[in-house]
Short mmCIF file of C-alpha atoms in Angstrom, two decimals:
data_model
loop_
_atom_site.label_atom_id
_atom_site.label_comp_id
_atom_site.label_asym_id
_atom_site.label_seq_id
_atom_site.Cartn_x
_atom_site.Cartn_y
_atom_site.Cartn_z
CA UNK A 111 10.28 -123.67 -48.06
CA UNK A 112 10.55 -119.67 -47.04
CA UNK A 113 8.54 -117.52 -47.48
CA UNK A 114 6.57 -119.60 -50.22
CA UNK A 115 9.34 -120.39 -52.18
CA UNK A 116 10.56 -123.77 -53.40
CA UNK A 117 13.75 -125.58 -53.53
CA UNK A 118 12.75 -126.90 -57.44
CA UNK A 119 10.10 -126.60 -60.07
CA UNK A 120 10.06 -129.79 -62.24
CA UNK A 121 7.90 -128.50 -65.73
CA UNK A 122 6.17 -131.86 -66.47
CA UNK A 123 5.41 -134.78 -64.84
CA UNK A 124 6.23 -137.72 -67.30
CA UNK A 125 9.37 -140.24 -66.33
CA UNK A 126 11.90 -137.51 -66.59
CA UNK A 127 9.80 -135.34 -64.48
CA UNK A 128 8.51 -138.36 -61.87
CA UNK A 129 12.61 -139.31 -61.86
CA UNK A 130 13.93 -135.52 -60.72
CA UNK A 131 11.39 -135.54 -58.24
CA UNK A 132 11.95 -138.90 -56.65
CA UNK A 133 15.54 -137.79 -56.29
CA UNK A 134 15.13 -133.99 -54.99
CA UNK A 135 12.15 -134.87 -52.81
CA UNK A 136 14.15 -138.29 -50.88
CA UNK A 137 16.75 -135.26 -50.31
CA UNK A 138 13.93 -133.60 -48.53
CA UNK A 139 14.11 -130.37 -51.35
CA UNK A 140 10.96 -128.66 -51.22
CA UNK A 141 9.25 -130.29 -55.05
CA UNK A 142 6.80 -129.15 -56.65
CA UNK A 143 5.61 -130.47 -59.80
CA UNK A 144 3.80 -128.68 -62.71
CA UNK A 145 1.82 -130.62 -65.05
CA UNK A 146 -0.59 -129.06 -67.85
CA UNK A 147 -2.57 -131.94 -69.04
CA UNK A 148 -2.10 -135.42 -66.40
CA UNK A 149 0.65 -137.16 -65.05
CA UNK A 150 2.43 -139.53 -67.89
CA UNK A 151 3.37 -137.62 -70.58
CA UNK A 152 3.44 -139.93 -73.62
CA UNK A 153 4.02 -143.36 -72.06
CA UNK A 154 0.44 -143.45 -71.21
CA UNK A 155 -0.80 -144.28 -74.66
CA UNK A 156 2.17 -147.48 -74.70
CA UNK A 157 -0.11 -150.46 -73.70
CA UNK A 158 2.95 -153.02 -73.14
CA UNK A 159 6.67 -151.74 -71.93
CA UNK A 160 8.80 -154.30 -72.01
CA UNK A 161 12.45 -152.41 -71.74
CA UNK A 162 12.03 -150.62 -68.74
CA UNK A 163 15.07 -152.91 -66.46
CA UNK A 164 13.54 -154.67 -63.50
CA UNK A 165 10.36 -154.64 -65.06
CA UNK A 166 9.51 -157.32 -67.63
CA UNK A 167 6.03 -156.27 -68.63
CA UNK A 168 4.00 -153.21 -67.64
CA UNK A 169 2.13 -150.37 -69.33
CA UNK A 170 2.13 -147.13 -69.17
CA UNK A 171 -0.49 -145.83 -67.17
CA UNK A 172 0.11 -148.02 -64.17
CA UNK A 173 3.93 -147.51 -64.28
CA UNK A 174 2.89 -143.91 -63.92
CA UNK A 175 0.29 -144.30 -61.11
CA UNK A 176 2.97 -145.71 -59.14
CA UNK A 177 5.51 -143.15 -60.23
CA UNK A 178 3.28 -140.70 -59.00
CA UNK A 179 3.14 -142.33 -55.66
CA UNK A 180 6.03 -142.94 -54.93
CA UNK A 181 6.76 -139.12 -55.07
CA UNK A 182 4.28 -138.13 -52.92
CA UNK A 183 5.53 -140.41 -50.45
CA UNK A 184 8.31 -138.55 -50.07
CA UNK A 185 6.21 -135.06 -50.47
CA UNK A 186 6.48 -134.04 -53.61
CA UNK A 187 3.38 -131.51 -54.58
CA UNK A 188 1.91 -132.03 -57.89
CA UNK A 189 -0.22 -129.64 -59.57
CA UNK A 190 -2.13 -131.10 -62.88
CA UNK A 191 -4.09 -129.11 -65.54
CA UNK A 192 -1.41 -126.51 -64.56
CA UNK A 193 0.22 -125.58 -68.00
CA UNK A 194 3.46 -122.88 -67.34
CA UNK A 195 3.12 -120.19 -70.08
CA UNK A 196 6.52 -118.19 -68.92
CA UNK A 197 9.47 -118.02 -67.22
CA UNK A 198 11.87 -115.42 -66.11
CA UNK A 199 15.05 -115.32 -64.23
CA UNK A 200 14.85 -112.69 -60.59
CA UNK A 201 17.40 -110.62 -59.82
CA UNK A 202 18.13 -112.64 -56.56
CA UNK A 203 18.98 -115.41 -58.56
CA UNK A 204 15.68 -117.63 -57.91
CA UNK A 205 13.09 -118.18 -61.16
CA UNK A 206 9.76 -117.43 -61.70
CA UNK A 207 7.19 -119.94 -63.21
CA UNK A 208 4.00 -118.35 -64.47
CA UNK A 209 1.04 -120.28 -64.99
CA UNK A 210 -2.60 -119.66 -66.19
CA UNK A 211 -4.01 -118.60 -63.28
CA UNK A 212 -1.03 -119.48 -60.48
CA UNK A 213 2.71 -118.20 -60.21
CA UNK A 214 5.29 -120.16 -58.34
CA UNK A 215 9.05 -119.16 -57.36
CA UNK A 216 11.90 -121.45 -56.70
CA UNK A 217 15.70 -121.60 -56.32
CA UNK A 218 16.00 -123.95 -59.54
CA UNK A 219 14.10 -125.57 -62.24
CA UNK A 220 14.37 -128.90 -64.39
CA UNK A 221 12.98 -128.72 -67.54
CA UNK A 222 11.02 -132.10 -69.00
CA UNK A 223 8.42 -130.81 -70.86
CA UNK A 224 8.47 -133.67 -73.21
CA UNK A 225 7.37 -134.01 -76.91
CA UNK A 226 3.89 -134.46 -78.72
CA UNK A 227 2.66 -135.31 -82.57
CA UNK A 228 3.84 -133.61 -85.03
CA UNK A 229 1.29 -132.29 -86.98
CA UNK A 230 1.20 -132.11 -90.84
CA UNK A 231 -0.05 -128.53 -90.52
CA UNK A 232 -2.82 -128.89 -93.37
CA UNK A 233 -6.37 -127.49 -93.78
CA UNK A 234 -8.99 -130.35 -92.29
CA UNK A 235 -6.18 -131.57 -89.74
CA UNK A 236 -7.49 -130.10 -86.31
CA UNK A 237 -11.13 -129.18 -86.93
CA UNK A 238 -11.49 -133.25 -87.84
CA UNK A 239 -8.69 -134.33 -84.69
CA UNK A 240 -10.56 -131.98 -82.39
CA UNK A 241 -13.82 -133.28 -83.17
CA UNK A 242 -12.59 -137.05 -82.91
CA UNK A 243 -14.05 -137.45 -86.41
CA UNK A 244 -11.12 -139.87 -88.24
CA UNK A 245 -7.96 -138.26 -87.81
CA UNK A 246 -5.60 -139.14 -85.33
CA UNK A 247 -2.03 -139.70 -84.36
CA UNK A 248 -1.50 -142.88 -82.77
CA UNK A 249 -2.54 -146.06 -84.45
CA UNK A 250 -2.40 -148.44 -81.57
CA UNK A 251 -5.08 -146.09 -79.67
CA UNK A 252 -7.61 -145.82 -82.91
CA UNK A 253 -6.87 -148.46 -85.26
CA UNK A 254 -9.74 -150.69 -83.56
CA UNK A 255 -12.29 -147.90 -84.69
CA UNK A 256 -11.25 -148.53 -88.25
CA UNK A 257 -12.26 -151.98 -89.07
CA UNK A 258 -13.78 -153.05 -92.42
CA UNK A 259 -12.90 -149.24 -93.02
CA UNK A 260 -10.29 -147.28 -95.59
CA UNK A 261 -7.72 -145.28 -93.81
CA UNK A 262 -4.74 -143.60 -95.43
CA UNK A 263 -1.25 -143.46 -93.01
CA UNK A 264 1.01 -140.84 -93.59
CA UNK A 265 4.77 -140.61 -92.77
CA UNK A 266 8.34 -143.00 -93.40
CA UNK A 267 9.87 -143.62 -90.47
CA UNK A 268 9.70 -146.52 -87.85
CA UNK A 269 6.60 -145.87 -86.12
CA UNK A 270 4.93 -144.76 -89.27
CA UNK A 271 6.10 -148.18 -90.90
CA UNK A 272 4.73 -150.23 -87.43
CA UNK A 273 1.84 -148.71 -87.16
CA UNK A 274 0.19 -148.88 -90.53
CA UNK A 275 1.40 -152.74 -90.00
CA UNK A 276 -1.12 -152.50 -86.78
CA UNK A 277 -3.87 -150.99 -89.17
CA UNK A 278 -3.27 -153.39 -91.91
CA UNK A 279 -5.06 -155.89 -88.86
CA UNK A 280 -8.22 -153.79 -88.66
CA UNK A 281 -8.64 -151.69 -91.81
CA UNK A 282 -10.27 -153.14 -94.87
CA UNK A 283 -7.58 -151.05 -97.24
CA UNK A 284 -4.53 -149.21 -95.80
CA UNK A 285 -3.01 -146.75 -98.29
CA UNK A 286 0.45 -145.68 -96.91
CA UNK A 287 1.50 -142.20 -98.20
CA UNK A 288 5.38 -141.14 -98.08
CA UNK A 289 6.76 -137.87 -99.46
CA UNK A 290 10.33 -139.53 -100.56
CA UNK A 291 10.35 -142.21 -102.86
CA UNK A 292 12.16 -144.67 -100.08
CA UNK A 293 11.80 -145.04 -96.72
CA UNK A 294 13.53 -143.63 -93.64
CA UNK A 295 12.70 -146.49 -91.02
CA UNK A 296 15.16 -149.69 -90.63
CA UNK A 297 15.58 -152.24 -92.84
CA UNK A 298 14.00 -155.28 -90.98
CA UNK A 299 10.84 -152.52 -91.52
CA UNK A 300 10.94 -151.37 -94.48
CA UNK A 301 11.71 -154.64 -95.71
CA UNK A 302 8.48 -156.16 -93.87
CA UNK A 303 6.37 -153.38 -95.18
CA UNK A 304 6.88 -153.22 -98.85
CA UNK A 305 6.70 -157.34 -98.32
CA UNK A 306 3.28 -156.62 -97.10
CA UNK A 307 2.24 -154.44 -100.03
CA UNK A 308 3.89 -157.09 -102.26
CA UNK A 309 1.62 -160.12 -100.84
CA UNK A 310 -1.31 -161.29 -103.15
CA UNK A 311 -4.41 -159.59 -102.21
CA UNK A 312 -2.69 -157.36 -99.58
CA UNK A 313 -4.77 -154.64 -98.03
CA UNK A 314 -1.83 -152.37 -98.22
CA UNK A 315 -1.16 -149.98 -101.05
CA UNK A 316 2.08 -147.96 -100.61
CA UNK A 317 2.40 -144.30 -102.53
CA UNK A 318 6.26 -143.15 -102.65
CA UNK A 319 6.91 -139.07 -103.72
CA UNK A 320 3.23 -138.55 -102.60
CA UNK A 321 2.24 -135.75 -100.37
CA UNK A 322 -1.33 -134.61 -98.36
CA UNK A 323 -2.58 -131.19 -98.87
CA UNK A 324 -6.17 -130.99 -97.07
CA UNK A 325 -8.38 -133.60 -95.12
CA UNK A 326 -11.88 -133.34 -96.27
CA UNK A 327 -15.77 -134.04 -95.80
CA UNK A 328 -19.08 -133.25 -94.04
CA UNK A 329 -18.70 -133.40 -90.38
CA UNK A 330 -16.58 -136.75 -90.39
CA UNK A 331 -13.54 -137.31 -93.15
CA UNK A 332 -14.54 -138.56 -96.33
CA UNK A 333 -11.56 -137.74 -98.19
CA UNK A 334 -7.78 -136.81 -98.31
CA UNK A 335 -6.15 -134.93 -101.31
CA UNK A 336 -2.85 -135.96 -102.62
CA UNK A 337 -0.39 -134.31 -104.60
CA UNK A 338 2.55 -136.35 -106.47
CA UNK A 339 5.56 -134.46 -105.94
CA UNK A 340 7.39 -135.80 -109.22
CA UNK A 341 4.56 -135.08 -111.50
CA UNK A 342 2.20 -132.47 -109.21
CA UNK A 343 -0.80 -134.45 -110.32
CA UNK A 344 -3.62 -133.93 -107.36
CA UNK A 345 -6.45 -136.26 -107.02
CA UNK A 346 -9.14 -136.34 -103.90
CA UNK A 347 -8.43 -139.95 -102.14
CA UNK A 348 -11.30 -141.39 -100.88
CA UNK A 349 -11.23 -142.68 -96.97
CA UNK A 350 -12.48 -143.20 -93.22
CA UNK A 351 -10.00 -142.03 -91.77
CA UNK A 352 -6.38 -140.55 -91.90
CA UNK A 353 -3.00 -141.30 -89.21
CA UNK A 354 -0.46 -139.42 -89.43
CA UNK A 355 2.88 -140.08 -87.91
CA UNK A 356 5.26 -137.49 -89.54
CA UNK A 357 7.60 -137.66 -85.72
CA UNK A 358 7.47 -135.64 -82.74
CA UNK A 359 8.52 -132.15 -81.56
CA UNK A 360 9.39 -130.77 -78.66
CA UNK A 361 6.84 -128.67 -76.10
CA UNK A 362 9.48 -125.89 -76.02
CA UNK A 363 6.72 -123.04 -77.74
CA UNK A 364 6.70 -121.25 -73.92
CA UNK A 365 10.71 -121.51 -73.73
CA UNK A 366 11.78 -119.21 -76.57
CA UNK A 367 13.39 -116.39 -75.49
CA UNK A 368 14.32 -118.13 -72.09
CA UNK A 369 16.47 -120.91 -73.01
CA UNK A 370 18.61 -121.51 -75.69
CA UNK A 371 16.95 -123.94 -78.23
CA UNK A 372 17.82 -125.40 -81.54
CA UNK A 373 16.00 -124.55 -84.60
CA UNK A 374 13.71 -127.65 -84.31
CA UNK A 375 12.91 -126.10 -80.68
CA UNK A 376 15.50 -128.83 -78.79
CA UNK A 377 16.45 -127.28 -75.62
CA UNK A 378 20.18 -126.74 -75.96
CA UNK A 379 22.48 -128.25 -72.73
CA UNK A 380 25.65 -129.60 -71.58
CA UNK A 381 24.90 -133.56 -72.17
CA UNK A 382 27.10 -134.52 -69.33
CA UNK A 383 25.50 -131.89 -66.44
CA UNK A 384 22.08 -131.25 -68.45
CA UNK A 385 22.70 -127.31 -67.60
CA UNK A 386 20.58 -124.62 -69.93
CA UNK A 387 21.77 -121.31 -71.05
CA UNK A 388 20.10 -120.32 -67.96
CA UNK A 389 21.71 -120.93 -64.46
CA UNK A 390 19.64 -123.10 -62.14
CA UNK A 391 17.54 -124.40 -64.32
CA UNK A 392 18.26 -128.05 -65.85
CA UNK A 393 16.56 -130.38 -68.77
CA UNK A 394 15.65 -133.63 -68.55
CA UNK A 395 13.87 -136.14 -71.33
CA UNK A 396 12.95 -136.25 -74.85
CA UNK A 397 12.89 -132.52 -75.39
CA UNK A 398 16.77 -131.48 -75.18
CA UNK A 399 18.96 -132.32 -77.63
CA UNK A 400 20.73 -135.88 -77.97
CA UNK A 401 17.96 -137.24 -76.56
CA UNK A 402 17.30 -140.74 -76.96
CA UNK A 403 13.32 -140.65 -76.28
CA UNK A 404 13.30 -143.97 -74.47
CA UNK A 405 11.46 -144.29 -71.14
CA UNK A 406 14.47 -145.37 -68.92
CA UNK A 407 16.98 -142.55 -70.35
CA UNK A 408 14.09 -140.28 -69.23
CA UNK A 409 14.16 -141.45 -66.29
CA UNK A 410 17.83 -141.11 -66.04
CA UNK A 411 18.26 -137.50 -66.76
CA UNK A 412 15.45 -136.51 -64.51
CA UNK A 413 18.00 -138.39 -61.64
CA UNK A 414 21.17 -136.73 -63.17
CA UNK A 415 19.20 -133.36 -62.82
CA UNK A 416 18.27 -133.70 -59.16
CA UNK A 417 22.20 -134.75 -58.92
CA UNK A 418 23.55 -132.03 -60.62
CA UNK A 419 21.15 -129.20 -58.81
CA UNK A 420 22.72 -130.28 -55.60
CA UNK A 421 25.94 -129.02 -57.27
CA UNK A 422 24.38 -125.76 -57.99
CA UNK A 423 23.09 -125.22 -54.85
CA UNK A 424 26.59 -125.53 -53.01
CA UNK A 425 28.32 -123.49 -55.26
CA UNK A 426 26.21 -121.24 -58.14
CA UNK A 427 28.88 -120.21 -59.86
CA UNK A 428 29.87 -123.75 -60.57
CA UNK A 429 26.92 -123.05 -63.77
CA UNK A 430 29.88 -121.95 -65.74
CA UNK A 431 32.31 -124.14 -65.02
CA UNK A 432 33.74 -126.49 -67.41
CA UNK A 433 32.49 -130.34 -67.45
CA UNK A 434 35.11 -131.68 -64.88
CA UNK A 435 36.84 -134.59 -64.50
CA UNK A 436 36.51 -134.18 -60.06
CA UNK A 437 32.62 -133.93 -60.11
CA UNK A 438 31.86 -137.10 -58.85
CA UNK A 439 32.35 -138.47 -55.12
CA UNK A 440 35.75 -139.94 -56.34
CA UNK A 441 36.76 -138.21 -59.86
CA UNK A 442 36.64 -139.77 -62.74
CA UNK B 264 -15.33 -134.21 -52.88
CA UNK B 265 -16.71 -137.60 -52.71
CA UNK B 266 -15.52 -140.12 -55.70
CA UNK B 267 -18.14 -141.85 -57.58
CA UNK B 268 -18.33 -144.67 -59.47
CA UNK B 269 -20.08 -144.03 -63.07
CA UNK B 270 -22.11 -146.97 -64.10
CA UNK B 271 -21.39 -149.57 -66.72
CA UNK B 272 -23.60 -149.58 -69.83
CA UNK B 273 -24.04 -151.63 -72.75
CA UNK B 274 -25.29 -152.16 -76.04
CA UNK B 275 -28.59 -153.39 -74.31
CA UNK B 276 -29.40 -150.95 -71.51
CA UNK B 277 -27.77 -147.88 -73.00
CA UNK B 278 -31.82 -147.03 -74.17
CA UNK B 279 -32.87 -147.22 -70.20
CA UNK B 280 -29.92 -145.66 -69.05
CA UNK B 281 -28.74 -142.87 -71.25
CA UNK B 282 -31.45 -141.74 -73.89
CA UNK B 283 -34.30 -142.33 -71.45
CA UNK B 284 -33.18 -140.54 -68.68
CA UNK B 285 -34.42 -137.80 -66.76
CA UNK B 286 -31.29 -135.79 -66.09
CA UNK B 287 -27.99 -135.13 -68.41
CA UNK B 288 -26.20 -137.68 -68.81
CA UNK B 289 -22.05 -138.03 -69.32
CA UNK B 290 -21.00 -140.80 -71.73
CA UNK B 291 -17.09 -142.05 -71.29
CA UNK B 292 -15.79 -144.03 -74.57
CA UNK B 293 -13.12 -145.97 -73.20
CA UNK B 294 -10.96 -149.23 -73.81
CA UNK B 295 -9.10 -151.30 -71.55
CA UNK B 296 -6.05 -150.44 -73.76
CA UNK B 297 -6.21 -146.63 -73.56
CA UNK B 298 -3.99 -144.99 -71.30
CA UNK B 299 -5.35 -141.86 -71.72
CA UNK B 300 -8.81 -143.15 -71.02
CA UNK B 301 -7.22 -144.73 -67.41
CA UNK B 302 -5.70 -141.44 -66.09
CA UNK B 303 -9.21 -139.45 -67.10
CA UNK B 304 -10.78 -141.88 -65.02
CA UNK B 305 -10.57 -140.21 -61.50
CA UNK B 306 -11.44 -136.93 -63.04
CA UNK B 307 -14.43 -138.02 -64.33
CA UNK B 308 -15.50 -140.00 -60.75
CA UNK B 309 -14.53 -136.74 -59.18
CA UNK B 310 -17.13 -134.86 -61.59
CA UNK B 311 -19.73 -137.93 -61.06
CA UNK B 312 -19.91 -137.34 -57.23
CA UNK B 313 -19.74 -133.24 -57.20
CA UNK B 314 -23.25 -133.54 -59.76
CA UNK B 315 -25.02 -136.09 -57.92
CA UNK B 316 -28.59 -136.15 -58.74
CA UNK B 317 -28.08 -133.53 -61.24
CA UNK B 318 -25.81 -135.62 -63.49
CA UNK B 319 -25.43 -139.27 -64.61
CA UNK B 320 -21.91 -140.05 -65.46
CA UNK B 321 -21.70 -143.64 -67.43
CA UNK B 322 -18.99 -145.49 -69.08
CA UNK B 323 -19.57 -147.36 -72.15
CA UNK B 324 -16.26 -149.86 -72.94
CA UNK B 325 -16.42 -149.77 -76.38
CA UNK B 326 -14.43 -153.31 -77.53
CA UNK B 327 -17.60 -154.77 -75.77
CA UNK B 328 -20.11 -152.47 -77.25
CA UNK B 329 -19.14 -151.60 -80.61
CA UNK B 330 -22.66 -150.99 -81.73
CA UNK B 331 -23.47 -148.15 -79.92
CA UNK B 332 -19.89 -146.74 -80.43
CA UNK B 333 -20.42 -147.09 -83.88
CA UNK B 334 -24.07 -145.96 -83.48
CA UNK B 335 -22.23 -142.20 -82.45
CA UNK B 336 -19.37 -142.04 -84.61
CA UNK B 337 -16.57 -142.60 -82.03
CA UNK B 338 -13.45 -142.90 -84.10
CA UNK B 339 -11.32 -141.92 -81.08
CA UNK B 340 -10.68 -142.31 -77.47
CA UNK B 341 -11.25 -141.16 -74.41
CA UNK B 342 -14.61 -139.42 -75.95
CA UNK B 343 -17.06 -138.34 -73.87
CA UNK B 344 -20.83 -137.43 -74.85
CA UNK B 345 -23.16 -135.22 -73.01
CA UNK B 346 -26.24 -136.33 -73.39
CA UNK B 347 -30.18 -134.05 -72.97
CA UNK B 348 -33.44 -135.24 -73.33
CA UNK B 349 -31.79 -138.45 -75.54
CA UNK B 350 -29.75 -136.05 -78.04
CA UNK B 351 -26.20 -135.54 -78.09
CA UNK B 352 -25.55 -131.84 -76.86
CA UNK B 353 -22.04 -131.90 -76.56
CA UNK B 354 -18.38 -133.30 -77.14
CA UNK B 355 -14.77 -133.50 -75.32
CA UNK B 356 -12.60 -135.97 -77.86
CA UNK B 357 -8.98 -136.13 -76.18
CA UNK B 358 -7.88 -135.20 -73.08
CA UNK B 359 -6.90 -131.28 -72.61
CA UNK B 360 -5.44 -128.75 -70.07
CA UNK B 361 -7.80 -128.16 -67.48
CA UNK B 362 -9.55 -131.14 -67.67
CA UNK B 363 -11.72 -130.78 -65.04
CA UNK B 364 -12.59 -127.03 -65.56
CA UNK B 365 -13.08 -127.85 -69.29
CA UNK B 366 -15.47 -130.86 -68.37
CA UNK B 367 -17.44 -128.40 -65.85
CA UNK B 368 -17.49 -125.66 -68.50
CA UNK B 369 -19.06 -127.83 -71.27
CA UNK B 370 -21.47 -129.68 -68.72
CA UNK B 371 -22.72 -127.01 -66.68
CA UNK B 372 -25.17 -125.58 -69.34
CA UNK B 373 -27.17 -128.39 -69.84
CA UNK B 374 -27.80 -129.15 -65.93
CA UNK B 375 -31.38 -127.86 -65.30
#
């Protein structure tokens, strides 16, 4: 490092983050890592990984603890409850990461901000999340909270579909709201779900073409209104508690107007090189686009970033060259 | 800063420990299961050993105790409590940026 300066900036420190920084800091690059919340990102809330090569069962938090070490063996800085609000390219080439209260230069930067919840965006929503007073996100974290209790699920895709399975197991009635009148998930899942529904006695109630349009009550949520989008009939919907898993977007908000991002907020790249719109600085994880949001392709681009930098540093004006066939060691 | 380890309570002692004592007390929700609730962890033994004396930081597990988590309303974890003179005076549901500062911000108030 000269004169305070650092070889690379790594925004984030889940797998994609704790991959680049394995790599850059065994090559003895100055690393510093930039967290805003805690190390993990959102493999800490997975309780059982079982896909991760090499390791047949593990979750997420420890995987992470020894993530994190690993780095630091090798001298990686991390910086946690550090949350980067801007960045800007310097005339010298080198970019500028502005934080709350910190600002840090260095030569490059890899991207792997990562995604969170998507949010429904409806009145009653935050004020009841915030407070921890029955809505949440994730059912595997709260579903345990819920028992003998009425909870309405919202979304159609694959987690939505597996995790209103999960609170089927605690809840005493689990009313599963979708806004189409089929489902988006697989098959196998939608198949097991509307078999659930179907059984005698189920706890499950599934409403197709239904939408939410406010979560209500008196300091904890008594209620959830619901709006039929065939026939626009409203009606309040009595519950405990509401989980909502409408997908995930990207935690790109502080990257407009630096990189180049897709309408949903992707980051855009080269898939092969993981290169921005901006020279020197790279993406890695769930929040560019074709990204597969597994932990272990995370992991991967993180590594293909730290690869790829080295690239960058021999030559900068290699940014705007073409994917190549003579890249690697021996061409390809 | 030293680390300290907050102390266990349960259904049973959470009277003797929590509403009956004589300085604020921190209450952690937490679950084996929650990730989350794992990484806060260190913060909060950080917190627990910078307030000593002034501050009792406790950890309820709340598969084990469900009463008193129901008793309070938790619906979601990691939740922590600050508790005065036996009455809930505060809440931090989630973890957030800052973590620490945001813990220290909502605590410091209520030390005497």
């Amino acid at each position: 490092m000269s004169n305070g300066v650092y070889d690379v900036i790594i925004v984030g420190a889940g797998p994609a983050g704790f991959g680049a920084a394995l790599y850059t800091s065994r090559d003895r690059l100055k690393t510093l890592v930039l967290e805003k919340l805690m190390p993990g990102g959102q493999i800490i809330n997975t309780n059982r990984i079982e896909n991760y090569p090499g390791i047949e069962r593990i979750d997420g938090p420890s995987l992470i603890q020894s993530m994190q070490k690993q780095v630091e063996n090798f001298d990686a800085e991390i910086k946690t409850g550090c949350e980067v609000t801007k960045l800007e390219k310097l005339q010298n080439g080198n970019i500028a990461v502005y934080c709350d209260e910190e600002n840090f230069t260095a030569r490059a930067v890899i991207l792997a901000p990562g995604s969170s919840y998507r949010k429904l965006g409806i009145p009653g929503e935050d004020e009841f999340r915030n407070a921890g007073a029955g809505v949440s996100y994730c059912g595997t974290c709260d579903a345990p909270f819920f028992k003998d209790k009425q909870v309405v699920a919202v979304g159609g895709g694959n987690t939505a579909v597996e995790e209103t399975l999960h609170l089927t197991k605690y809840a005493a009635k689990v009313t599963l709201i979708h806004r189409r009148d089929e489902f988006r998930a697989t098959k196998v899942l939608a198949e097991e779900i509307r078999q659930k529904a179907n059984e005698p006695n189920s706890n499950l109630i599934i409403k197709y073409s239904t939408v939410a349009t406010a979560i209500q009550g008196e300091g904890k949520v008594q209620s959830i209104k619901l709006k039929n989008v065939k026939t626009n009939e409203e009606e309040d919907y009595p519950c405990d508690g509401v989980f909502i898993f409408v997908g995930m977007v990207p935690n790109t908000d502080f990257l407009k107007g630096f990189v180049n991002l897709t309408d949903k907020g992707f980051i855009r790249c080269d898939c092969a090189y993981l290169r921005t719109s901006v020279p020197g600085v790279f993406v890695a994880g769930d929040c560019r686009i074709g990204a597969t949001m597994q932990l272990a392709t995370a992991v991967a681009d993180g590594v293909v970033a730290a690869m790829m930098l080295k690239e960058y540093f021999r030559n900068p004006d290699w940014w705007s060259e073409p994917v190549s066939d003579s890249l690697a060691p021996g061409g390809w | 800063m030293e680390q300290v380890k907050p102390i266990e309570v349960t259904d049973t002692d959470f009277e003797n420990n929590v509403i009956k004592s004589d300085i604020p007390v921190v209450v952690d929700y937490w679950a084996p299961w929650c990730g989350p609730c794992k990484m806060a962890a260190p913060v909060l033994e950080k917190i627990a050993g910078e307030y000593v004396g002034k501050l009792k930081v406790c950890k309820l597990n709340v598969d084990e105790h469900r009463d008193t988590a129901i008793k309070y309303g938790i619906m979601s974890i990691p939740t922590l409590h600050i508790f005065k003179d036996g009455q809930v005076v505060g809440q931090v549901t989630g973890v957030t940026p800052n973590y620490e500062e945001s813990l220290k911000k909502k605590i410091e108030p209520h030390l005497g």
